[in-house]
CSV table of C-alpha atoms in Angstrom, one decimal:
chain,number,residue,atom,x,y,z
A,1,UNK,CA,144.3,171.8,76.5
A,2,UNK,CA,147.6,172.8,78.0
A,3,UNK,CA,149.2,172.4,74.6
A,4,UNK,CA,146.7,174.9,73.2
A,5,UNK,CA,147.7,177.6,75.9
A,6,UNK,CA,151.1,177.2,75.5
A,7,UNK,CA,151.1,178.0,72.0
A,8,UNK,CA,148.7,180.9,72.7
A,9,UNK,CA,151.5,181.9,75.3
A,10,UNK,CA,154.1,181.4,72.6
A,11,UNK,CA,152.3,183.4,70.2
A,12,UNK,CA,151.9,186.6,72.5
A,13,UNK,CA,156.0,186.3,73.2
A,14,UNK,CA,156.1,186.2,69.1
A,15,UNK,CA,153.8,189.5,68.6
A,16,UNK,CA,156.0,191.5,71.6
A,17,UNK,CA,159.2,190.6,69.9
A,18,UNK,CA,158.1,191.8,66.5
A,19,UNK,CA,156.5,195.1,68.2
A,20,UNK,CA,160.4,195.4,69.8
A,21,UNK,CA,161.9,194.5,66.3
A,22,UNK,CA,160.2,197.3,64.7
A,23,UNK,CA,159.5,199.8,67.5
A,24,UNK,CA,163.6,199.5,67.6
A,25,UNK,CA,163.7,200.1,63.4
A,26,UNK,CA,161.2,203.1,63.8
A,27,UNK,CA,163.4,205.2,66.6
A,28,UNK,CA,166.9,204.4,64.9
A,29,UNK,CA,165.3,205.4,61.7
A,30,UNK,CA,164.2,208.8,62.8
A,31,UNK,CA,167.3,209.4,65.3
A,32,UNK,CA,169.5,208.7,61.5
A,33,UNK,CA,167.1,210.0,58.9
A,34,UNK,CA,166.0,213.2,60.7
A,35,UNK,CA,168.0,213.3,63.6
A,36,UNK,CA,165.5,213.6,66.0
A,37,UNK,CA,165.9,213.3,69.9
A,38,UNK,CA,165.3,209.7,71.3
A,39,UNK,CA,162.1,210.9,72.5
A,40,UNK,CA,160.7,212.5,70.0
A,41,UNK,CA,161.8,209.2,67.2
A,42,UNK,CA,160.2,206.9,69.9
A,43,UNK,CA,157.4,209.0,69.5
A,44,UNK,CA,157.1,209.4,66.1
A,45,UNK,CA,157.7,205.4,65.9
A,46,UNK,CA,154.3,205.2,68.2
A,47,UNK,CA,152.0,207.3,66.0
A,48,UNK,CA,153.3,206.1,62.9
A,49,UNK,CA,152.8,202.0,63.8
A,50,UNK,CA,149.3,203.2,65.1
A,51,UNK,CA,148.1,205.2,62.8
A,52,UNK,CA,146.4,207.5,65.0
A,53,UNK,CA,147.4,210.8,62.5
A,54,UNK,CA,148.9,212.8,64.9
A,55,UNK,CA,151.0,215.4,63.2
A,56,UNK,CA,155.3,215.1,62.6
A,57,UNK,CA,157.5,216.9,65.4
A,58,UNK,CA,159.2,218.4,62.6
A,59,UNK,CA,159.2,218.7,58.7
A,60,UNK,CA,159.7,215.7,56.9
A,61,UNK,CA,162.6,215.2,54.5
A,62,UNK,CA,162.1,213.0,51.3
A,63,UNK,CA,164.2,210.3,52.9
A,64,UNK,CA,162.1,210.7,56.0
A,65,UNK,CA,159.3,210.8,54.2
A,66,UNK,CA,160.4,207.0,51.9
A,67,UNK,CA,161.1,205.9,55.5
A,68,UNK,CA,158.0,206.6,56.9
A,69,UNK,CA,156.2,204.8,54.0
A,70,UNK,CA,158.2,201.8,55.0
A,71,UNK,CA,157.4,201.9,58.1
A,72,UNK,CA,153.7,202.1,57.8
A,73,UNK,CA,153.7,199.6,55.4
A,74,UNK,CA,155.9,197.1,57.6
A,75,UNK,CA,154.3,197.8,61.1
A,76,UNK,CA,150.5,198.3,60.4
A,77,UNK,CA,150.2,194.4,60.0
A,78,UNK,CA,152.2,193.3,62.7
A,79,UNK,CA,150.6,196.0,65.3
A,80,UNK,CA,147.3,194.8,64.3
A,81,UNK,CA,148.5,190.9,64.4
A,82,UNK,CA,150.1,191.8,67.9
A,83,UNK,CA,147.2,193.4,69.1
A,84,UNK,CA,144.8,190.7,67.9
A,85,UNK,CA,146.9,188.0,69.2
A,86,UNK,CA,147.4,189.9,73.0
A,87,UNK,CA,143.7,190.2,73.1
A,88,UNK,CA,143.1,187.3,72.1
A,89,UNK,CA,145.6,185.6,75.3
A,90,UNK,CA,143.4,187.9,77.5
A,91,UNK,CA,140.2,186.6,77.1
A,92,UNK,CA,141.1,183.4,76.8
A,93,UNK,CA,142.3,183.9,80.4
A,94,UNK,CA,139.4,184.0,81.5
A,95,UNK,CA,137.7,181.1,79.2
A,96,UNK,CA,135.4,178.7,81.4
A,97,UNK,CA,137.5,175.9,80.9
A,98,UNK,CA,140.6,177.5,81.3
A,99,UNK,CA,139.4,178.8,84.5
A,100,UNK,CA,138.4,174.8,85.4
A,101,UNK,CA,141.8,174.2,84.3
A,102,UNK,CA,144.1,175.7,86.4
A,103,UNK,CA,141.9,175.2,89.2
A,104,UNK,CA,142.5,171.1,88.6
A,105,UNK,CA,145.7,172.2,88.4
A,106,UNK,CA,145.8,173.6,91.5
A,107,UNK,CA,144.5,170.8,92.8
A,108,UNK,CA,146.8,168.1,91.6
A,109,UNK,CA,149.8,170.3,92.9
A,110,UNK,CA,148.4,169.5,96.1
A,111,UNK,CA,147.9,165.2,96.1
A,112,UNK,CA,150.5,163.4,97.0
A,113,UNK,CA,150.2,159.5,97.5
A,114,UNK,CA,146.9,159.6,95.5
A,115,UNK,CA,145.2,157.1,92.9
A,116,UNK,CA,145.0,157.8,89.5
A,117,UNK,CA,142.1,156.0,87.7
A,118,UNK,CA,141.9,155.7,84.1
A,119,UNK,CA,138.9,156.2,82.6
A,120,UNK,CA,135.5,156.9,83.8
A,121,UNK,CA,133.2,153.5,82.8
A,122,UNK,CA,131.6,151.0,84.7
A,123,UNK,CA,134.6,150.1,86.0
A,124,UNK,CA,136.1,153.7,86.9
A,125,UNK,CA,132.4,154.8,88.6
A,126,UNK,CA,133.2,151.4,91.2
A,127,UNK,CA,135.9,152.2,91.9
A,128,UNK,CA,134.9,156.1,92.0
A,129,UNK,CA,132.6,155.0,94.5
A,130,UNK,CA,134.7,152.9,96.8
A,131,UNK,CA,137.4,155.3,97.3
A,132,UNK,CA,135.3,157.9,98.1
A,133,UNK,CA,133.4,155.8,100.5
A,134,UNK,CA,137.2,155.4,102.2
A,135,UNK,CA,138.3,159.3,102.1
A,136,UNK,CA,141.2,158.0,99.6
A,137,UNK,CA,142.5,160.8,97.9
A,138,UNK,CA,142.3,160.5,93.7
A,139,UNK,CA,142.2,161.9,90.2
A,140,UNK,CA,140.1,160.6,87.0
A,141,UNK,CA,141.7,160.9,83.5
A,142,UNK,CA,139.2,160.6,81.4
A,143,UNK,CA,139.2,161.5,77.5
A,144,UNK,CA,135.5,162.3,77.0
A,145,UNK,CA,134.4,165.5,77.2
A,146,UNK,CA,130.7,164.3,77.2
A,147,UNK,CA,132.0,162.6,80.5
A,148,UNK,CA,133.6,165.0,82.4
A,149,UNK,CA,130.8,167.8,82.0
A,150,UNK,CA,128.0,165.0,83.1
A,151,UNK,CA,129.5,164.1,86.1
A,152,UNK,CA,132.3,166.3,87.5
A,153,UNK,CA,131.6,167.8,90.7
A,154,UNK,CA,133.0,168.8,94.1
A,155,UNK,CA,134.0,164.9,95.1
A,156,UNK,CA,135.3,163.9,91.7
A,157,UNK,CA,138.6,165.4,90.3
A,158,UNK,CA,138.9,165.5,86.3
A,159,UNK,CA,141.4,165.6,84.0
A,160,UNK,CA,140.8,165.6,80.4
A,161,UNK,CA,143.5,164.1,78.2
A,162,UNK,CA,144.3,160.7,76.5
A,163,UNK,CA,146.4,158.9,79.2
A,164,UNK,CA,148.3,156.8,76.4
A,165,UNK,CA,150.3,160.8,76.9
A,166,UNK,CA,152.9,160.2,79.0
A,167,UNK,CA,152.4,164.3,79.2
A,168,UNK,CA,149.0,163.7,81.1
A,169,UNK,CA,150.7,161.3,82.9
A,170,UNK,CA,152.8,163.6,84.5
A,171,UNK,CA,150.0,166.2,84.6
A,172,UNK,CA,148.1,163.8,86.8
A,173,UNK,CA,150.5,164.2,89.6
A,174,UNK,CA,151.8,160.3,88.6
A,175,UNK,CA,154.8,160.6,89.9
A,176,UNK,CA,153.5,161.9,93.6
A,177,UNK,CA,151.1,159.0,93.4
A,178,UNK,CA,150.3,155.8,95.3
A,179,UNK,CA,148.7,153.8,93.0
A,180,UNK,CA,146.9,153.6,89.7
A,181,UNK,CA,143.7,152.2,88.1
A,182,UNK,CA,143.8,151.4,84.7
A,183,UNK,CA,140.0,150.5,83.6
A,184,UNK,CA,140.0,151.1,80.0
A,185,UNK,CA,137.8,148.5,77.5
A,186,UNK,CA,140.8,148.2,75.0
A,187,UNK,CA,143.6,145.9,76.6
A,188,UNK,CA,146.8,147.6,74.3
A,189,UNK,CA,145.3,150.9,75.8
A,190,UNK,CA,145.8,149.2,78.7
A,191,UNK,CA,148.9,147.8,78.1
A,192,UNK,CA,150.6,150.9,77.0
A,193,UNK,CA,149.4,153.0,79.5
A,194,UNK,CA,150.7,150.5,82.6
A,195,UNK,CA,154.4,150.0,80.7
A,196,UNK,CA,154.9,153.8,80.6
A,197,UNK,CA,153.7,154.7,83.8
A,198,UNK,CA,155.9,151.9,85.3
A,199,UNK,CA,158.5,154.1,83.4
A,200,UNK,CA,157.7,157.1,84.8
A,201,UNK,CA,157.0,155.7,89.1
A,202,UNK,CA,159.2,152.5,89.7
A,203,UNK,CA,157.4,152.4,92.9
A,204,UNK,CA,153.6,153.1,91.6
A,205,UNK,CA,151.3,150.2,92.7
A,206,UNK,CA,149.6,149.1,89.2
A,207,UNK,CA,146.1,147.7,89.0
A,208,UNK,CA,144.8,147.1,85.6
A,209,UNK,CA,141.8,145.7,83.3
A,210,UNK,CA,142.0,142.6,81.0
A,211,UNK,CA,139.3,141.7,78.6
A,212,UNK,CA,141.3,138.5,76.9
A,213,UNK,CA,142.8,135.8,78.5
A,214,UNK,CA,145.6,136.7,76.2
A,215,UNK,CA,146.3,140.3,77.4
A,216,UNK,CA,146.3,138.8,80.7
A,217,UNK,CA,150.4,137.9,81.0
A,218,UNK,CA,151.4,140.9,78.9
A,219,UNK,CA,149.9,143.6,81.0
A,220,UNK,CA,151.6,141.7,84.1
A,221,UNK,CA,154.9,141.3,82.3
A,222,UNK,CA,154.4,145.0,81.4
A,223,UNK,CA,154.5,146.3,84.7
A,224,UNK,CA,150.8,145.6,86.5
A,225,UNK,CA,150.9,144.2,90.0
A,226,UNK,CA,147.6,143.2,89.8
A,227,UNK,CA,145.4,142.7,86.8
A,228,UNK,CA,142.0,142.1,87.0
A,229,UNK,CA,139.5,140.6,84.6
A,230,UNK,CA,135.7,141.1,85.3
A,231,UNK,CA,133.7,138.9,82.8
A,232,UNK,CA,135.8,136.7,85.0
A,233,UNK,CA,134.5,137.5,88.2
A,234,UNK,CA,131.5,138.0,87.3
A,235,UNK,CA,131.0,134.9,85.5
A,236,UNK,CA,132.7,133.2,88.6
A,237,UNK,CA,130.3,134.5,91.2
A,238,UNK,CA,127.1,133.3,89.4
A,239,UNK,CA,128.4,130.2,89.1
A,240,UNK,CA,129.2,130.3,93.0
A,241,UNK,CA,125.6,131.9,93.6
A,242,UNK,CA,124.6,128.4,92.6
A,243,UNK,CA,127.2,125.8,93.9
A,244,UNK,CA,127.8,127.7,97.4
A,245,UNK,CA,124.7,130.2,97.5
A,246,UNK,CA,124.3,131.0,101.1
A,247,UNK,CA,128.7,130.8,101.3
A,248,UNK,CA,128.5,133.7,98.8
A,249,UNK,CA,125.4,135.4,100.2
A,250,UNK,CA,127.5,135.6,103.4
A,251,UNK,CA,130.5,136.9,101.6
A,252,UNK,CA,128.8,139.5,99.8
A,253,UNK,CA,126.9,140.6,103.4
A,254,UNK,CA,130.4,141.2,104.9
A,255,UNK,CA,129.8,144.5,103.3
A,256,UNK,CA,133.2,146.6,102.7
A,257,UNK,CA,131.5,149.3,101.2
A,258,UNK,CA,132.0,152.5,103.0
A,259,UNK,CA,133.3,153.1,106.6
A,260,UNK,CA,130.0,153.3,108.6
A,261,UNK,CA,128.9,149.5,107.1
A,262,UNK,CA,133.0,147.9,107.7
A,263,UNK,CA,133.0,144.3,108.6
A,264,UNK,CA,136.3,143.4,107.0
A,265,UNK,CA,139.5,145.7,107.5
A,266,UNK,CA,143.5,145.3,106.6
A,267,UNK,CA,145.3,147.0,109.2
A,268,UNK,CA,149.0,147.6,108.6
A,269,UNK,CA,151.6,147.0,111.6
A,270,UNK,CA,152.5,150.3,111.1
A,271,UNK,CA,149.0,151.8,112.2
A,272,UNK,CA,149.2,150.2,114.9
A,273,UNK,CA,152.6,150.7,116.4
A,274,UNK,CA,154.7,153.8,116.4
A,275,UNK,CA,157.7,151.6,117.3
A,276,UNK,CA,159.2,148.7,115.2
A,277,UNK,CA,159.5,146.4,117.9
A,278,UNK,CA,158.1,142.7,117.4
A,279,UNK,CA,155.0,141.7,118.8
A,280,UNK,CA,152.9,138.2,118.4
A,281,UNK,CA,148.6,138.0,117.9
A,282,UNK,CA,148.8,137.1,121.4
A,283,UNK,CA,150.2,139.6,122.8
A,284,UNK,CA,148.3,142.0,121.1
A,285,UNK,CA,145.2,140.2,122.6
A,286,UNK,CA,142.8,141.9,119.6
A,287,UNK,CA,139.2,139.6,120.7
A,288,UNK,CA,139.0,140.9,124.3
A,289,UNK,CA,140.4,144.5,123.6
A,290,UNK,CA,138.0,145.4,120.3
A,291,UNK,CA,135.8,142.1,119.6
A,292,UNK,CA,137.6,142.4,116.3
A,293,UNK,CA,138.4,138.5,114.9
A,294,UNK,CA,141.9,138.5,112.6
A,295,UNK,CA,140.9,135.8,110.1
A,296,UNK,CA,144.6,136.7,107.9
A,297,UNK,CA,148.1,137.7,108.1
A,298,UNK,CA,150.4,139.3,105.4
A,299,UNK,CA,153.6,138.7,106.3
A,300,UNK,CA,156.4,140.8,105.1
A,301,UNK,CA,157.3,139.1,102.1
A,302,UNK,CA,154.1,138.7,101.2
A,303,UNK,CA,153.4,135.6,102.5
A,304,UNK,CA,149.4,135.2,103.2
A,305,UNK,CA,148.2,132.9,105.9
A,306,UNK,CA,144.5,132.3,107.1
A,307,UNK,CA,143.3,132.1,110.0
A,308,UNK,CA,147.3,132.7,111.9
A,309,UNK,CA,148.3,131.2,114.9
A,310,UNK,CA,148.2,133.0,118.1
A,311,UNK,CA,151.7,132.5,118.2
A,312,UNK,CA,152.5,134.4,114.6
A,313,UNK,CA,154.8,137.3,115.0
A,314,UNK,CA,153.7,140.7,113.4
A,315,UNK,CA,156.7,142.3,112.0
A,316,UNK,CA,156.9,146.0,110.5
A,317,UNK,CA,155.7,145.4,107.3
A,318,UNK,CA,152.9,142.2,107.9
A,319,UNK,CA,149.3,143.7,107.4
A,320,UNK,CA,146.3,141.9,109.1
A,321,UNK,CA,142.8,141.1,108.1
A,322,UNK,CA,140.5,141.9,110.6
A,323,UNK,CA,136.6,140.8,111.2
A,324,UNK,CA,134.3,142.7,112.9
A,325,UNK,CA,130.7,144.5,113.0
A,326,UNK,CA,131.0,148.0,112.2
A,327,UNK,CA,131.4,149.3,115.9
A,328,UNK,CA,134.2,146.6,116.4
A,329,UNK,CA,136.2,148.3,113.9
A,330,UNK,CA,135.3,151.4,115.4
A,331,UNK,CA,136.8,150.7,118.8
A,332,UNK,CA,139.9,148.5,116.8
A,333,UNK,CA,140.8,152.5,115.8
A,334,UNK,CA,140.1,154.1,118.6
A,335,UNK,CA,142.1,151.5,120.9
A,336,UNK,CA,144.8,151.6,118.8
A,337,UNK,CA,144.6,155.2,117.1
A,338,UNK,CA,144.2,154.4,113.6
């Protein structure tokens, strides 16, 4: 869509230029042929180009005269092409979707740290749904028109475009951007679309689809730090449903689905502390001040560790996984201002 208004825009710089062109012939033509004042050559320029049969400011001479026939014949197309094409830019102005447009536009100018999610499937609606459930700010690319009309609304920000673009990309706001979801069925869509936007944001956090064992490696080698494969999963789960059914019934009851059902949270040293000064689980004595449980610890480097000592140190940097019932982890914020 942008491309289409910029050549519209480009076309409307065109028309003025050839108005200029031979506005500029009509008045040095007059000021040589009949010597007329600049006013009254710009003048005669005007009616001549238009048409409008207004009568000469002063007798015609023959060479006037084969100049004026040149004239007509050279600027009645191009005032009527230049006219067409201005009009044309105007209304389109105020086209619908142009209007949608630049007010998505608008709106991207103003993320910053957001998620970009590719594609609006079964895939891109989950994960639709979770962020809104967690205020997370984000933008869907999504090619479909179909799409886009059926479901955009006040919550969900649209961008139409083929994100294999690195163009749309860029229009997405990727390189203000936190992280992106890349939830398309074809892997080497996939593929493509995580290698240029690791281009594009060295620091971007990349989470993509697989479909093929295969593809797997390749979209990780490509840039992904996480790719995820969901026959997998799914396939996994079932399987688990039977082996460890009231394991997995548990799991799936430790609901993370939006903030007022939170029993599982990762809390970030740095939402905790304002200062970068070391503290242990200990110290920060998390069971009597919130009832909240920490049942894992990210360390720095990356490290994970279940169920930490009391004795581990949380550096800035280490993230913890938190258990609790929903009004635990609503006095783990308040106590410590998240």
């Amino acid at each position: 869509m942008m491309n289409i208004y910029n050549w519209k825009r480009r076309k409307v710089y065109i028309a003025l230029i050839l108005l200029i062109i031979v506005i500029a012939i009509g008045v040095l033509g007059y000021r040589f042929f009949s010597d007329y004042s600049w006013i009254d050559a710009l003048y005669m320029t005007v009616i001549t180009m238009s048409t409008v049969g207004f009568s000469e400011v002063e007798a015609l001479d023959d060479n006037a005269k084969l100049f004026t026939i040149f004239l007509i014949a050279t600027s009645v197309s191009i005032f009527a092409y230049s006219v067409s094409v201005i009009t044309e830019y105007i209304v389109s102005k105020n086209d619908p979707k142009r209007v949608q447009y630049r007010k998505t536009q608008k709106m991207i100018h103003k993320l910053e740290n957001h998620i970009i999610i590719i594609g609006y499937g079964r895939n891109g609606k989950q994960s639709a749904v979770k962020l809104l459930a967690y205020d997370k700010p984000f933008i869907i690319i999504e090619n479909d028109e179909a799409v886009i009309e059926r479901y955009q609304n006040d919550q969900l920000l649209f961008l139409k475009g083929n994100a294999t673009e690195d163009e749309i990309l860029v229009q997405a706001g990727i390189k203000n951007a936190s992280c992106l979801i890349c939830t398309l069925p074809e892997d080497a869509d996939n593929l493509f679309i995580v290698l240029s936007a690791r281009q594009i944001n060295k620091n971007l956090k990349i989470i993509s689809r697989a479909s093929q064992d295969a593809s797997y490696k390749k979209i990780r080698l490509a840039g992904a730090d996480n790719v995820i494969m969901p026959d997998r999963i799914g396939g996994d789960h079932m399987a688990s449903l039977v082996v460890v059914p009231d394991l997995i019934e548990f799991l799936d009851n430790l609901s993370i689905v939006g903030k007022r059902s939170i029993n599982i949270e990762e809390v970030s040293f740095e939402d905790m502390f304002d200062d970068a000064k070391e503290r242990s689980i200990r110290h920060i004595d998390m069971r009597s001040r919130t009832g909240c449980t920490i049942i894992g610890y990210k360390s720095p480097d990356g490290e994970y560790i279940v169920n930490p000592e009391a004795d581990t140190p949380l550096k800035p940097g280490s993230k913890i996984v938190v258990l609790g019932r929903p009004e635990q982890i609503n006095r783990l914020n308040r106590e410590f201002d998240i």
